[in-house]
PDB file of C-alpha atoms in Angstrom:
ATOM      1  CA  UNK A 750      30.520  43.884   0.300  1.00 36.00           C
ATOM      2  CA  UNK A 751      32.233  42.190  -2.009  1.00 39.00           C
ATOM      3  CA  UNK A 752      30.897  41.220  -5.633  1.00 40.00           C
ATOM      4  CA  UNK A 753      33.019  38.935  -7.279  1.00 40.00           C
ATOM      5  CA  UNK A 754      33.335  35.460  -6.309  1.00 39.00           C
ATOM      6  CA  UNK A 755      36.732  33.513  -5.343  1.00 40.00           C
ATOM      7  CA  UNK A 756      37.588  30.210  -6.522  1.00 44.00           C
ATOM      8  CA  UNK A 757      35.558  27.214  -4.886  1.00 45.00           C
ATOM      9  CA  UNK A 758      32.797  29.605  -3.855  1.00 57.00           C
ATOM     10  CA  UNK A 759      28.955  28.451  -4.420  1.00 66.00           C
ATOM     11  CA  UNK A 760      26.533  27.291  -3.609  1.00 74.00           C
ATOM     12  CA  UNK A 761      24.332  23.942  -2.702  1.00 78.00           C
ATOM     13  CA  UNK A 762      20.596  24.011  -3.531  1.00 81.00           C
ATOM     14  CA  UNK A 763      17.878  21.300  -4.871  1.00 82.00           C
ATOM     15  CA  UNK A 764      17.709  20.811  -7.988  1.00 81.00           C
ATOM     16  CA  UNK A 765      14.615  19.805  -9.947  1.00 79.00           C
ATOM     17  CA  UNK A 766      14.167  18.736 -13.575  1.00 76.00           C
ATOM     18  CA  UNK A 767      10.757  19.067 -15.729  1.00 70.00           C
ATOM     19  CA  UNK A 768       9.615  19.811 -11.865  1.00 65.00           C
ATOM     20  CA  UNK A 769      10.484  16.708 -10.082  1.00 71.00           C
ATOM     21  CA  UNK A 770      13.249  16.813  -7.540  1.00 76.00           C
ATOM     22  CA  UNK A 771      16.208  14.816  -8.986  1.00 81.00           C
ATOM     23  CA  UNK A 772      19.123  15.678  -6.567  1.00 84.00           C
ATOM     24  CA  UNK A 773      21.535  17.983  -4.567  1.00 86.00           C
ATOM     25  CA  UNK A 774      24.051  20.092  -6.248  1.00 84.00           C
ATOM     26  CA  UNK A 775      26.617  21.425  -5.484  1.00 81.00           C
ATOM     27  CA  UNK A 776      27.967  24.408  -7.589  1.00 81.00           C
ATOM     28  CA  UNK A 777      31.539  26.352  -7.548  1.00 76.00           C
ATOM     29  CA  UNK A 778      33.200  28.785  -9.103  1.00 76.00           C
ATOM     30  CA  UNK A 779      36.720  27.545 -10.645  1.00 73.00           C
ATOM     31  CA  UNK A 780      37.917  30.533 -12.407  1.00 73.00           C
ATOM     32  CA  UNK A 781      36.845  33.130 -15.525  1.00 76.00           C
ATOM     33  CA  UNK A 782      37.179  32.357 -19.107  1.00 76.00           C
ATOM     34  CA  UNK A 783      38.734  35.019 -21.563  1.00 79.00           C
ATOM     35  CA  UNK A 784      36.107  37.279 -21.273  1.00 79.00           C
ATOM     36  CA  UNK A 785      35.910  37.422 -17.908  1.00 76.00           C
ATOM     37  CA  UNK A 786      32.885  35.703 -16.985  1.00 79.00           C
ATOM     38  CA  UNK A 787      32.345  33.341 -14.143  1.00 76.00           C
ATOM     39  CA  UNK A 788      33.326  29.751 -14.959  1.00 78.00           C
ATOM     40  CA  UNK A 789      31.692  27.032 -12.795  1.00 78.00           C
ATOM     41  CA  UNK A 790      31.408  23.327 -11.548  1.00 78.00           C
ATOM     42  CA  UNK A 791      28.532  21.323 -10.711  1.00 82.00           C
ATOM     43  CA  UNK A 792      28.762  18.393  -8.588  1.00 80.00           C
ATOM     44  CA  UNK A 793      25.795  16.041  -7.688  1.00 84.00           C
ATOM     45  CA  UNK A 794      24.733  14.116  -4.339  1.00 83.00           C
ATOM     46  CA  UNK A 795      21.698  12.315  -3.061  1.00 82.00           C
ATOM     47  CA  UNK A 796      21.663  13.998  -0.343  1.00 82.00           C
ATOM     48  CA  UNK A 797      23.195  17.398   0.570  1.00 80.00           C
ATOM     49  CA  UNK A 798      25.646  16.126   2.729  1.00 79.00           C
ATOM     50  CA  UNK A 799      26.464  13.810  -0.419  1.00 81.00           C
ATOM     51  CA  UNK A 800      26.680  16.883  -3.067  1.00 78.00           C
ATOM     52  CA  UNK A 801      29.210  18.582   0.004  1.00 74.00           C
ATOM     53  CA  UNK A 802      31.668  16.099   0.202  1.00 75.00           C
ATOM     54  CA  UNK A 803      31.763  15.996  -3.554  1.00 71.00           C
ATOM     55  CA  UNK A 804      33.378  18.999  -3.213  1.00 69.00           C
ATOM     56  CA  UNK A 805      36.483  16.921  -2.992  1.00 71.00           C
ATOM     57  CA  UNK A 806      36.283  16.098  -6.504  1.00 73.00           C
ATOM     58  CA  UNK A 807      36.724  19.226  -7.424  1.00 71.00           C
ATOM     59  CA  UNK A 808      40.166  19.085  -5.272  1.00 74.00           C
ATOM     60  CA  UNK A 809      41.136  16.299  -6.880  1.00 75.00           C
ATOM     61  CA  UNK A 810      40.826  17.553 -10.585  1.00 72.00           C
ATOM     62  CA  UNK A 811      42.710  20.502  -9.589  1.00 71.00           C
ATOM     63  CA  UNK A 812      39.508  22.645 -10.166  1.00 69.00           C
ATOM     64  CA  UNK A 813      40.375  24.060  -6.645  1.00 69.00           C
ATOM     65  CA  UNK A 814      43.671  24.174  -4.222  1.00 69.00           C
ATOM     66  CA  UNK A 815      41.320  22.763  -0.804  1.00 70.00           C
ATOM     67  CA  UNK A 816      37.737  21.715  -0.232  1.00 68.00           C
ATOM     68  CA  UNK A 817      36.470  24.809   2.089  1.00 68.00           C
ATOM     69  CA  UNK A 818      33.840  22.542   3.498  1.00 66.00           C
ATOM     70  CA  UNK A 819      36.413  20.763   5.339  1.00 69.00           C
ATOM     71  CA  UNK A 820      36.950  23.399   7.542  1.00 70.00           C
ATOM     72  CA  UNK A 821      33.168  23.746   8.249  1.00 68.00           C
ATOM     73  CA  UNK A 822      31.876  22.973  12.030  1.00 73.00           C
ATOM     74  CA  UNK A 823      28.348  21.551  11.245  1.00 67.00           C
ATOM     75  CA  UNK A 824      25.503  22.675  14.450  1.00 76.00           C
ATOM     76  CA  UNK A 825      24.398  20.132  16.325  1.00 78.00           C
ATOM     77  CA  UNK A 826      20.954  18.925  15.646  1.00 72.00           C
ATOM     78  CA  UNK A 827      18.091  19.860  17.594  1.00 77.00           C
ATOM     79  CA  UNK A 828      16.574  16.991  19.220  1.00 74.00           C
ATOM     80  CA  UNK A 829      13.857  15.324  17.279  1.00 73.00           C
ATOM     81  CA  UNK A 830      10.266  15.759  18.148  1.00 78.00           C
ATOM     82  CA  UNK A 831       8.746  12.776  19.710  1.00 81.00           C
ATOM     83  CA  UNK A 832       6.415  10.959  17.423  1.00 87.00           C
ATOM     84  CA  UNK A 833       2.691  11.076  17.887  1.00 92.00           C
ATOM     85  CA  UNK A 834       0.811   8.026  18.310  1.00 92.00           C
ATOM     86  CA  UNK A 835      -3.095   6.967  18.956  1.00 95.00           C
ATOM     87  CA  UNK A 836      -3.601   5.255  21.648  1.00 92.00           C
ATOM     88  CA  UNK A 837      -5.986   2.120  21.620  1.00 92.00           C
ATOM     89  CA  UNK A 838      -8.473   3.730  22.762  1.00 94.00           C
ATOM     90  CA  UNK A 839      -8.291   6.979  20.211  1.00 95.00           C
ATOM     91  CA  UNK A 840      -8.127   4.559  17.824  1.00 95.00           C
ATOM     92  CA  UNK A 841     -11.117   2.731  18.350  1.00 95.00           C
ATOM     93  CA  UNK A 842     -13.014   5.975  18.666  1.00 96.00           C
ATOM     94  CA  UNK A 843     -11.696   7.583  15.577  1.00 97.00           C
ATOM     95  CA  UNK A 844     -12.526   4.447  13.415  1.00 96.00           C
ATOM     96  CA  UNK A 845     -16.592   4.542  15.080  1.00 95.00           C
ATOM     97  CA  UNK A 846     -16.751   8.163  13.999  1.00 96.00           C
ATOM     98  CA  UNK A 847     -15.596   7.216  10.495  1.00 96.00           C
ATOM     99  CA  UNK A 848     -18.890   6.232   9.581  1.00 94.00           C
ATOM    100  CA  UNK A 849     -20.392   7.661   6.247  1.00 93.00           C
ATOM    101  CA  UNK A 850     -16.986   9.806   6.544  1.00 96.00           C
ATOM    102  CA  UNK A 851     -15.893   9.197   2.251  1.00 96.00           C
ATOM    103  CA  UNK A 852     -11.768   9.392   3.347  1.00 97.00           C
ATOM    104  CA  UNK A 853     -12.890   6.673   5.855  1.00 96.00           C
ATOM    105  CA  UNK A 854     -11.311   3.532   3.885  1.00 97.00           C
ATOM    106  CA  UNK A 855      -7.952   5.761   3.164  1.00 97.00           C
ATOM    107  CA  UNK A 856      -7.871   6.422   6.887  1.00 97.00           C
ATOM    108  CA  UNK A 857      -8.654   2.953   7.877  1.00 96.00           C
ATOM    109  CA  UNK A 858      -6.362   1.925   5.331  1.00 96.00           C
ATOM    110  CA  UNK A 859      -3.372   3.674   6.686  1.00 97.00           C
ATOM    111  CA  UNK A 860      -3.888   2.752  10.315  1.00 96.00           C
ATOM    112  CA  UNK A 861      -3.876  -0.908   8.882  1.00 95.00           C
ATOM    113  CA  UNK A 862      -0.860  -0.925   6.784  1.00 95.00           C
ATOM    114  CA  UNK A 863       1.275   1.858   7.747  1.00 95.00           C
ATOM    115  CA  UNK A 864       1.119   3.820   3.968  1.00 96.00           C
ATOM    116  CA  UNK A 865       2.681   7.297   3.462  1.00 95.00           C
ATOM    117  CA  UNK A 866       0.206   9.832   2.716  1.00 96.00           C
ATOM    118  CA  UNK A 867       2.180  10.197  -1.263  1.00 95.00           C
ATOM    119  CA  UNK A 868       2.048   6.401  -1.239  1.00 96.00           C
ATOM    120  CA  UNK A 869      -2.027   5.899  -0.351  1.00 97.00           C
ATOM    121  CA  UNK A 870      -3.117   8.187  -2.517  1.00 97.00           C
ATOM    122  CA  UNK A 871      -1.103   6.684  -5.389  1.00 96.00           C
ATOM    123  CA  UNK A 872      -2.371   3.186  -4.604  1.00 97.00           C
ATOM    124  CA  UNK A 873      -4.534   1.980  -8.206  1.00 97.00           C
ATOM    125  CA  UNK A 874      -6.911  -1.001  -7.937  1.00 97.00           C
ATOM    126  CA  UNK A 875      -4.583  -3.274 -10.081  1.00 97.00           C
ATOM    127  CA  UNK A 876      -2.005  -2.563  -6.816  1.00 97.00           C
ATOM    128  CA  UNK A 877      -4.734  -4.730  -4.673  1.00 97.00           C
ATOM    129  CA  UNK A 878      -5.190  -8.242  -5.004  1.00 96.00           C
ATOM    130  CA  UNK A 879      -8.257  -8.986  -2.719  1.00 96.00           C
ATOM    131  CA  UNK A 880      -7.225 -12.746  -3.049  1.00 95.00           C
ATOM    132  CA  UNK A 881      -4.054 -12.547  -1.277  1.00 94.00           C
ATOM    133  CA  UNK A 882      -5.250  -9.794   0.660  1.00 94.00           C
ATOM    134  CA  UNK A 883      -2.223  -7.554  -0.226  1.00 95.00           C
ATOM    135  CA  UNK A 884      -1.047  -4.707  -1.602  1.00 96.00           C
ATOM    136  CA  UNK A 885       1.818  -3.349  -3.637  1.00 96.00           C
ATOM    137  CA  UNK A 886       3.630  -0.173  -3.249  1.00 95.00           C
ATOM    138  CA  UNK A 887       4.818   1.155  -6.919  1.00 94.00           C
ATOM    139  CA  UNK A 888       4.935   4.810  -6.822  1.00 93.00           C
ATOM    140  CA  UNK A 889       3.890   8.049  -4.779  1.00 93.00           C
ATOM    141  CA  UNK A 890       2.320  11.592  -5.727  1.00 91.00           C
ATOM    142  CA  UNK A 891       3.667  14.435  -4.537  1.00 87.00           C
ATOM    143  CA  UNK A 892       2.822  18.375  -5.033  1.00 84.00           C
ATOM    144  CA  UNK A 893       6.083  20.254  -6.902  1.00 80.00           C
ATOM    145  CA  UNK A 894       6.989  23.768  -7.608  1.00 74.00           C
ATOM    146  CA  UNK A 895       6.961  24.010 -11.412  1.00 72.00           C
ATOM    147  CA  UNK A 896       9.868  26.477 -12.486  1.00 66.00           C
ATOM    148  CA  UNK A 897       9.314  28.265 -15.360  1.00 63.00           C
ATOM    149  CA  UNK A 898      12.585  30.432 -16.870  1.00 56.00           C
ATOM    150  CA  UNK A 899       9.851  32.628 -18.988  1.00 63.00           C
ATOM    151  CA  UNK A 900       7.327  33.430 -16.619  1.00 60.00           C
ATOM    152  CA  UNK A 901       7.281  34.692 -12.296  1.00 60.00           C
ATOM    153  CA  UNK A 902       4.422  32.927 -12.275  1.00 65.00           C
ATOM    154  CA  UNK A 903       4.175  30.122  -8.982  1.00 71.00           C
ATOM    155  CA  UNK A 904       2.646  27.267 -10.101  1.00 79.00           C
ATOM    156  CA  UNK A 905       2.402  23.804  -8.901  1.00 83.00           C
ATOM    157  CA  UNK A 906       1.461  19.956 -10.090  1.00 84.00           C
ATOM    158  CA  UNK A 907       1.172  17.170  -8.416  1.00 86.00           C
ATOM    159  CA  UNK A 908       3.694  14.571 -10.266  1.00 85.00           C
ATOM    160  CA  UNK A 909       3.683  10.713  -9.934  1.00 87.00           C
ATOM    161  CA  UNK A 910       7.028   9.698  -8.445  1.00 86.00           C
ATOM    162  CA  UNK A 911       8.958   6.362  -7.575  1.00 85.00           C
ATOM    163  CA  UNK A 912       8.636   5.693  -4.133  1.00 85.00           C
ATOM    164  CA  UNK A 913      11.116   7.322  -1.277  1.00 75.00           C
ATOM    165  CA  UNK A 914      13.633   4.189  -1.332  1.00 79.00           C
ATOM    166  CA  UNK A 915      13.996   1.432  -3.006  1.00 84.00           C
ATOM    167  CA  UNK A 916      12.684  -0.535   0.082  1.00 86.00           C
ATOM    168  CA  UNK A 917      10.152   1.582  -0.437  1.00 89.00           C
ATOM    169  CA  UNK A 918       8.815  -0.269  -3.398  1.00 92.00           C
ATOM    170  CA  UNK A 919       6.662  -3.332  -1.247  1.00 94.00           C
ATOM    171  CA  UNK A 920       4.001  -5.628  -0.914  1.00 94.00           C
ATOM    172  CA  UNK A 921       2.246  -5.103   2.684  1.00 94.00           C
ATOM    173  CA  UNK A 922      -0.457  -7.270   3.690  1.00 94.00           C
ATOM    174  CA  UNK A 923      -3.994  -6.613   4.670  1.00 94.00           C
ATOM    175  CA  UNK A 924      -5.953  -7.521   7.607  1.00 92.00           C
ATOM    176  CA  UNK A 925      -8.664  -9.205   5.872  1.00 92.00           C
ATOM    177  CA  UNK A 926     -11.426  -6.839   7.840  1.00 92.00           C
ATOM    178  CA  UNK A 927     -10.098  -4.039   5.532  1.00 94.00           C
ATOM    179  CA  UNK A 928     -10.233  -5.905   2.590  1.00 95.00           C
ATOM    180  CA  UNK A 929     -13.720  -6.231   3.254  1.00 94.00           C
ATOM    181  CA  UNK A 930     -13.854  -2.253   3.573  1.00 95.00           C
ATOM    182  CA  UNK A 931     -11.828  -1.483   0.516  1.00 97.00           C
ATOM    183  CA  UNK A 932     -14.476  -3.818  -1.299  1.00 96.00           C
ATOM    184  CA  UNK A 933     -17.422  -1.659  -0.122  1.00 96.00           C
ATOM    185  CA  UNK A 934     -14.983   1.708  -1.335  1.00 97.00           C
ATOM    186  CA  UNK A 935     -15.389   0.029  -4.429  1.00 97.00           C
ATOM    187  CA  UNK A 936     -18.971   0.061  -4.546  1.00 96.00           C
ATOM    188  CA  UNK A 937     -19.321   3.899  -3.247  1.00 95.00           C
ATOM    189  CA  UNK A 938     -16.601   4.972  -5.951  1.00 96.00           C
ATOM    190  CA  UNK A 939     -18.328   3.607  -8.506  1.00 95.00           C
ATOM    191  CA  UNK A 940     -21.655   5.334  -7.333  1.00 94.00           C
ATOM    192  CA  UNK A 941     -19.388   8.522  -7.190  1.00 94.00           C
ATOM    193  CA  UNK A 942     -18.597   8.000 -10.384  1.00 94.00           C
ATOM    194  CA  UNK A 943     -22.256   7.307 -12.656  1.00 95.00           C
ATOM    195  CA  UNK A 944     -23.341  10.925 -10.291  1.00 93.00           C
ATOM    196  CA  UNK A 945     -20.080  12.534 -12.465  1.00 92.00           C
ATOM    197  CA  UNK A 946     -20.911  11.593 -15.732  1.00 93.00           C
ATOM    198  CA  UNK A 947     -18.886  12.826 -18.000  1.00 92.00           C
ATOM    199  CA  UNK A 948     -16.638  14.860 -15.951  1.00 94.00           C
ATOM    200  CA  UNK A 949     -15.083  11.472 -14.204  1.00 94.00           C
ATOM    201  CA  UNK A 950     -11.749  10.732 -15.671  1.00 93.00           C
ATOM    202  CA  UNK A 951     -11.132   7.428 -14.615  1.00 94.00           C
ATOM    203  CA  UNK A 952      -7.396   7.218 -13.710  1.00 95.00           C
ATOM    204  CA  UNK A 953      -7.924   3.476 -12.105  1.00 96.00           C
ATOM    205  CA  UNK A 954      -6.967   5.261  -8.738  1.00 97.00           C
ATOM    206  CA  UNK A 955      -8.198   3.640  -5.457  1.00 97.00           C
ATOM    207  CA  UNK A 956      -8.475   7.211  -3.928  1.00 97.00           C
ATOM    208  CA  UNK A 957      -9.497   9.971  -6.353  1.00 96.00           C
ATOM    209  CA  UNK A 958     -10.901  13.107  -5.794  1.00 95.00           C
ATOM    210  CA  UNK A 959     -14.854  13.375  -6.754  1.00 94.00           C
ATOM    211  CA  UNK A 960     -13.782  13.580 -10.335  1.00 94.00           C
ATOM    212  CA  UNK A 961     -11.300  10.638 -10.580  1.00 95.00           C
ATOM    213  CA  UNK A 962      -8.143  12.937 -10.403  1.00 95.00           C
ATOM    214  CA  UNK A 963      -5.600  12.179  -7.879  1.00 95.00           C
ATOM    215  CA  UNK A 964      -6.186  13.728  -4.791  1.00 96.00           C
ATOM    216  CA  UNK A 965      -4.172  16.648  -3.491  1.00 94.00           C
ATOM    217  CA  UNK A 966      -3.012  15.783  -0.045  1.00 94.00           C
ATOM    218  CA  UNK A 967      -3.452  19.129   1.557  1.00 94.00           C
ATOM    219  CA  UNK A 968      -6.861  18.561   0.605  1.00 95.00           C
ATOM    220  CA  UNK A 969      -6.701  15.263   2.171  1.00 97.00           C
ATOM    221  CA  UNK A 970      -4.827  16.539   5.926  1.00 97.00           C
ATOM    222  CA  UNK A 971      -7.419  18.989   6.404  1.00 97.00           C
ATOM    223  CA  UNK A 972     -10.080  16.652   5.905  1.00 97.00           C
ATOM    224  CA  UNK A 973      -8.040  13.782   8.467  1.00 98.00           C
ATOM    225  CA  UNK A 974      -7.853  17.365  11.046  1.00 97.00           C
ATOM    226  CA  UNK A 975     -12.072  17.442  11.004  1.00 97.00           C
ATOM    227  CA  UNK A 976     -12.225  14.243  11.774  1.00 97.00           C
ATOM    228  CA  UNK A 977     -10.019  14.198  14.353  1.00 97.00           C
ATOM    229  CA  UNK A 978     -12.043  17.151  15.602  1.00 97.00           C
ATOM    230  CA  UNK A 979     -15.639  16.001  15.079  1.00 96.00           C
ATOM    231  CA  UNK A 980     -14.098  12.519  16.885  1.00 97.00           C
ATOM    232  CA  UNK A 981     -12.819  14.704  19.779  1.00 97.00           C
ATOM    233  CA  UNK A 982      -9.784  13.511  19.690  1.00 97.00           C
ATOM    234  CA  UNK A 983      -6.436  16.112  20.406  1.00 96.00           C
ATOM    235  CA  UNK A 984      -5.014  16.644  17.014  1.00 97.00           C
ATOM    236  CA  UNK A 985      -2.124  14.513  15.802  1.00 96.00           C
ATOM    237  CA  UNK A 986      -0.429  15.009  12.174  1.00 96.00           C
ATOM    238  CA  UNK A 987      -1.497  12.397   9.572  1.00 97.00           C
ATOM    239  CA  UNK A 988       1.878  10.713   9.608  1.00 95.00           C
ATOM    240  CA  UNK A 989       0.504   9.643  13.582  1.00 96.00           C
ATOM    241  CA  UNK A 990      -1.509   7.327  11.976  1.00 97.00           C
ATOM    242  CA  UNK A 991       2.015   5.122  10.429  1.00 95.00           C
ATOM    243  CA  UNK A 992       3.336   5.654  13.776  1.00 94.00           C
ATOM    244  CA  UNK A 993       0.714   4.094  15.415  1.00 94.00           C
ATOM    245  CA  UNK A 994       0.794   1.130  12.645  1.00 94.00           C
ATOM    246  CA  UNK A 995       3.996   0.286  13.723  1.00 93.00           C
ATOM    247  CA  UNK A 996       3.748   0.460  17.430  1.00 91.00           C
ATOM    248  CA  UNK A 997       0.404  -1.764  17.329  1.00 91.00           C
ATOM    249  CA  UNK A 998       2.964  -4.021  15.292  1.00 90.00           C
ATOM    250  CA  UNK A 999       5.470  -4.136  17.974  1.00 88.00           C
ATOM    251  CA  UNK A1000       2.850  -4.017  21.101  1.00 86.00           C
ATOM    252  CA  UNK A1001       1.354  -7.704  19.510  1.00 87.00           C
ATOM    253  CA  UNK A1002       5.295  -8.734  19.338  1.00 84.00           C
ATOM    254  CA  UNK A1003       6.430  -8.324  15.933  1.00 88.00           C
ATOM    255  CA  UNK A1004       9.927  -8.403  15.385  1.00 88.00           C
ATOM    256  CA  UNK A1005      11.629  -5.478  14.260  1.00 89.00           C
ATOM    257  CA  UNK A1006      13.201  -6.801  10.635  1.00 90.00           C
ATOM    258  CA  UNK A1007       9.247  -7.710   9.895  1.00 91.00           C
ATOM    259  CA  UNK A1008       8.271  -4.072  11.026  1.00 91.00           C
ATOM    260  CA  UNK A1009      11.148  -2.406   8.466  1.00 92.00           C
ATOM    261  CA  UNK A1010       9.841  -4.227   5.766  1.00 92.00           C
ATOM    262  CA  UNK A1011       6.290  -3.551   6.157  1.00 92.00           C
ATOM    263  CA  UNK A1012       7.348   0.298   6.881  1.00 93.00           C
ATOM    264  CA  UNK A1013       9.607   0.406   3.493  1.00 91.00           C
ATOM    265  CA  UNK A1014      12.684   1.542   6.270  1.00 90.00           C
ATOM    266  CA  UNK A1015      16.265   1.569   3.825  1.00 84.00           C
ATOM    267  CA  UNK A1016      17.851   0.218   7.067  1.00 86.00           C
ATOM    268  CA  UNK A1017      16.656  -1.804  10.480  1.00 87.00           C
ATOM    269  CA  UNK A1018      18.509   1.394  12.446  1.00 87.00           C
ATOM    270  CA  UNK A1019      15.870   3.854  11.187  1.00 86.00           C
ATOM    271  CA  UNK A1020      12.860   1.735  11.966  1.00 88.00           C
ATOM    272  CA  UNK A1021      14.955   1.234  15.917  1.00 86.00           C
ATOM    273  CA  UNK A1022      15.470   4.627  15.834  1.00 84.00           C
ATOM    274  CA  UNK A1023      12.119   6.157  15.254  1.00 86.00           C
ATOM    275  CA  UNK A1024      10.784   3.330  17.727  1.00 83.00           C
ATOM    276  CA  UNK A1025      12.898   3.533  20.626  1.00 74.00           C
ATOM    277  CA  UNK A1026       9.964   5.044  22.878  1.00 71.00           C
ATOM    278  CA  UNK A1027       7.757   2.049  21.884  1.00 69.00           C
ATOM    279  CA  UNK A1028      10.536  -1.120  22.192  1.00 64.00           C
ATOM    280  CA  UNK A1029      11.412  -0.664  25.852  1.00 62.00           C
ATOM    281  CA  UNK A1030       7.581  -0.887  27.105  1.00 62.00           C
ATOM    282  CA  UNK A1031       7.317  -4.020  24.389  1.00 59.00           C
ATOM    283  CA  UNK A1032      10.108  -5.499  26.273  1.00 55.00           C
ATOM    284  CA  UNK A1033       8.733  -5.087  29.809  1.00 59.00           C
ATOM    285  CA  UNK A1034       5.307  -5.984  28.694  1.00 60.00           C
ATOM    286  CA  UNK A1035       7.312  -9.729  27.223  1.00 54.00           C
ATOM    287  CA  UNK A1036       9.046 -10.032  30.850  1.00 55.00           C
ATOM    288  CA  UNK A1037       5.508  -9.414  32.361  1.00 60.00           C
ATOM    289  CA  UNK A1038       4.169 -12.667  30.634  1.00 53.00           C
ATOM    290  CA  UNK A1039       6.452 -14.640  32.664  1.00 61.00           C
ATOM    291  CA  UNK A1040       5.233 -13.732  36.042  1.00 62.00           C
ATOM    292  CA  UNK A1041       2.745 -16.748  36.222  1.00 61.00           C
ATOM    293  CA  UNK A1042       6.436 -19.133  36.235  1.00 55.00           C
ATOM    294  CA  UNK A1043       6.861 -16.983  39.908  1.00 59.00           C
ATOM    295  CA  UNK A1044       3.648 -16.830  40.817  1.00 54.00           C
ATOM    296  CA  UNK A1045       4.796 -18.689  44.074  1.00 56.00           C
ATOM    297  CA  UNK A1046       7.380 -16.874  45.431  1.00 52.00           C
TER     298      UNK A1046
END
């Protein structure tokens, strides 16, 4: 097997600063210097198909003769899994078997407004104004590898992010019946927190952990999967629970554009994508209301 590495060979990886992911790169080799060590090339990309095609950069500075990636037959995609949803009924039960449960605003909270799990457990009481009954979406927390040059060690940190897109960063509304369930949250946090004393840090966070540290959302999914399974209900991952914000949305006919915006989709073709099941059923269910006009015939 060879050892040395031809020009334009490299690789594409993640790559992280001060552990927080900051973008694809690309890297290639573009020659050796005069002692005969490996010169190389970094190019950047928001995504990894981005940081590939940049690769044609490198063409164009003359750092390489040809772009080898052009010559690359991508695999097809499987097919995506279909997306799990409550159903009314589920949903009903789950939220009656919430009671006394201490994740049961979050939950509540995310069947209401559609939050990712990053973005509800970053959510801070100066995000909520209880007048307007509304929120605003400002940031995310997310658990990242921290890479250490000195040490083997595997550590991790959760990190406070900005959100996944720029649409990301929104103001979704309430249903006023939650409001009235974040307010008694309130109450029970603050209980939480006189029984901590001194050990509460108070980071202003509308979720903490018992301690007033953000909470760690494995933590979190295991404690949504024993609910499910005290509420007998079949288990369904914890991103179900924005799935089934949406279709709700578009069962009561919302349009689609409002749906994207409350979701924090980047385009209206993701939020129709993702929803496709849901928007033919929406659209016989509409047709249905006009059977009374026939009623007749």
């Amino acid at each position: 097997m060879p050892t040395k590495k031809a020009n334009g060979e490299g690789s594409i990886q993640k790559y992280y600063k001060n552990g927080e992911f900051k973008a694809w790169r690309c890297t290639i080799t573009i020659g050796r210097d005069d002692m005969g060590k490996l010169k190389r090339k970094s190019f950047y990309g928001k995504t990894k198909l981005d940081a590939i095609k940049k690769k044609d950069e490198a063409v164009k500075e003359h750092y390489i003769i040809f772009n080898p990636c052009d010559n690359v037959t991508l695999p097809k995609l499987p097919p995506k899994k279909e997306i799990q949803i409550f159903t009314v009924e589920e949903e009903i039960t789950f939220i009656k078997s919430l009671i006394n449960h201490r994740n049961r605003a979050l939950f509540i909270l995310v069947l209401g407004t559609g939050l990712r799990i990053g973005e509800v457990v970053a959510l801070k009481w100066s995000d909520i104004n209880f007048k307007n009954c509304e929120l605003k979406v400002q940031r995310t927390f997310k658990r990242v590898h921290l890479i250490n040059n000195e040490s083997s060690s595997n550590k991790t940190a959760i990190i406070e992010q900005q959100p996944k897109t720029v649409n990301s960063i929104r103001t979704v509304n309430i249903p006023s019946n939650i409001i009235e369930e974040l307010r008694r949250h309130k109450t029970r946090q603050l209980e939480e927190k006189l029984k901590a004393g001194e050990t509460y840090i108070d980071n202003n966070l509308v979720f903490p952990n018992e301690i007033g540290q953000p909470t760690d959302t494995r933590n979190l999914t295991r404690s949504y999967a024993r609910a499910l399974k005290k509420a007998n209900i079949p288990y369904k991952n914890f991103h179900a629970m924005r799935h089934t914000f949406a279709t709700r949305l578009f069962e009561r006919k919302v349009d689609l554009p409002a749906v994207q915006k409350l979701l924090g989709h980047s385009s209206i073709k993701i939020t129709s994508d993702i929803y496709t099941h849901v928007l033919p059923d929406v659209k016989v269910k509409a047709v249905d209301t006009l059977n009374d006009l026939f009623a007749d015939l």
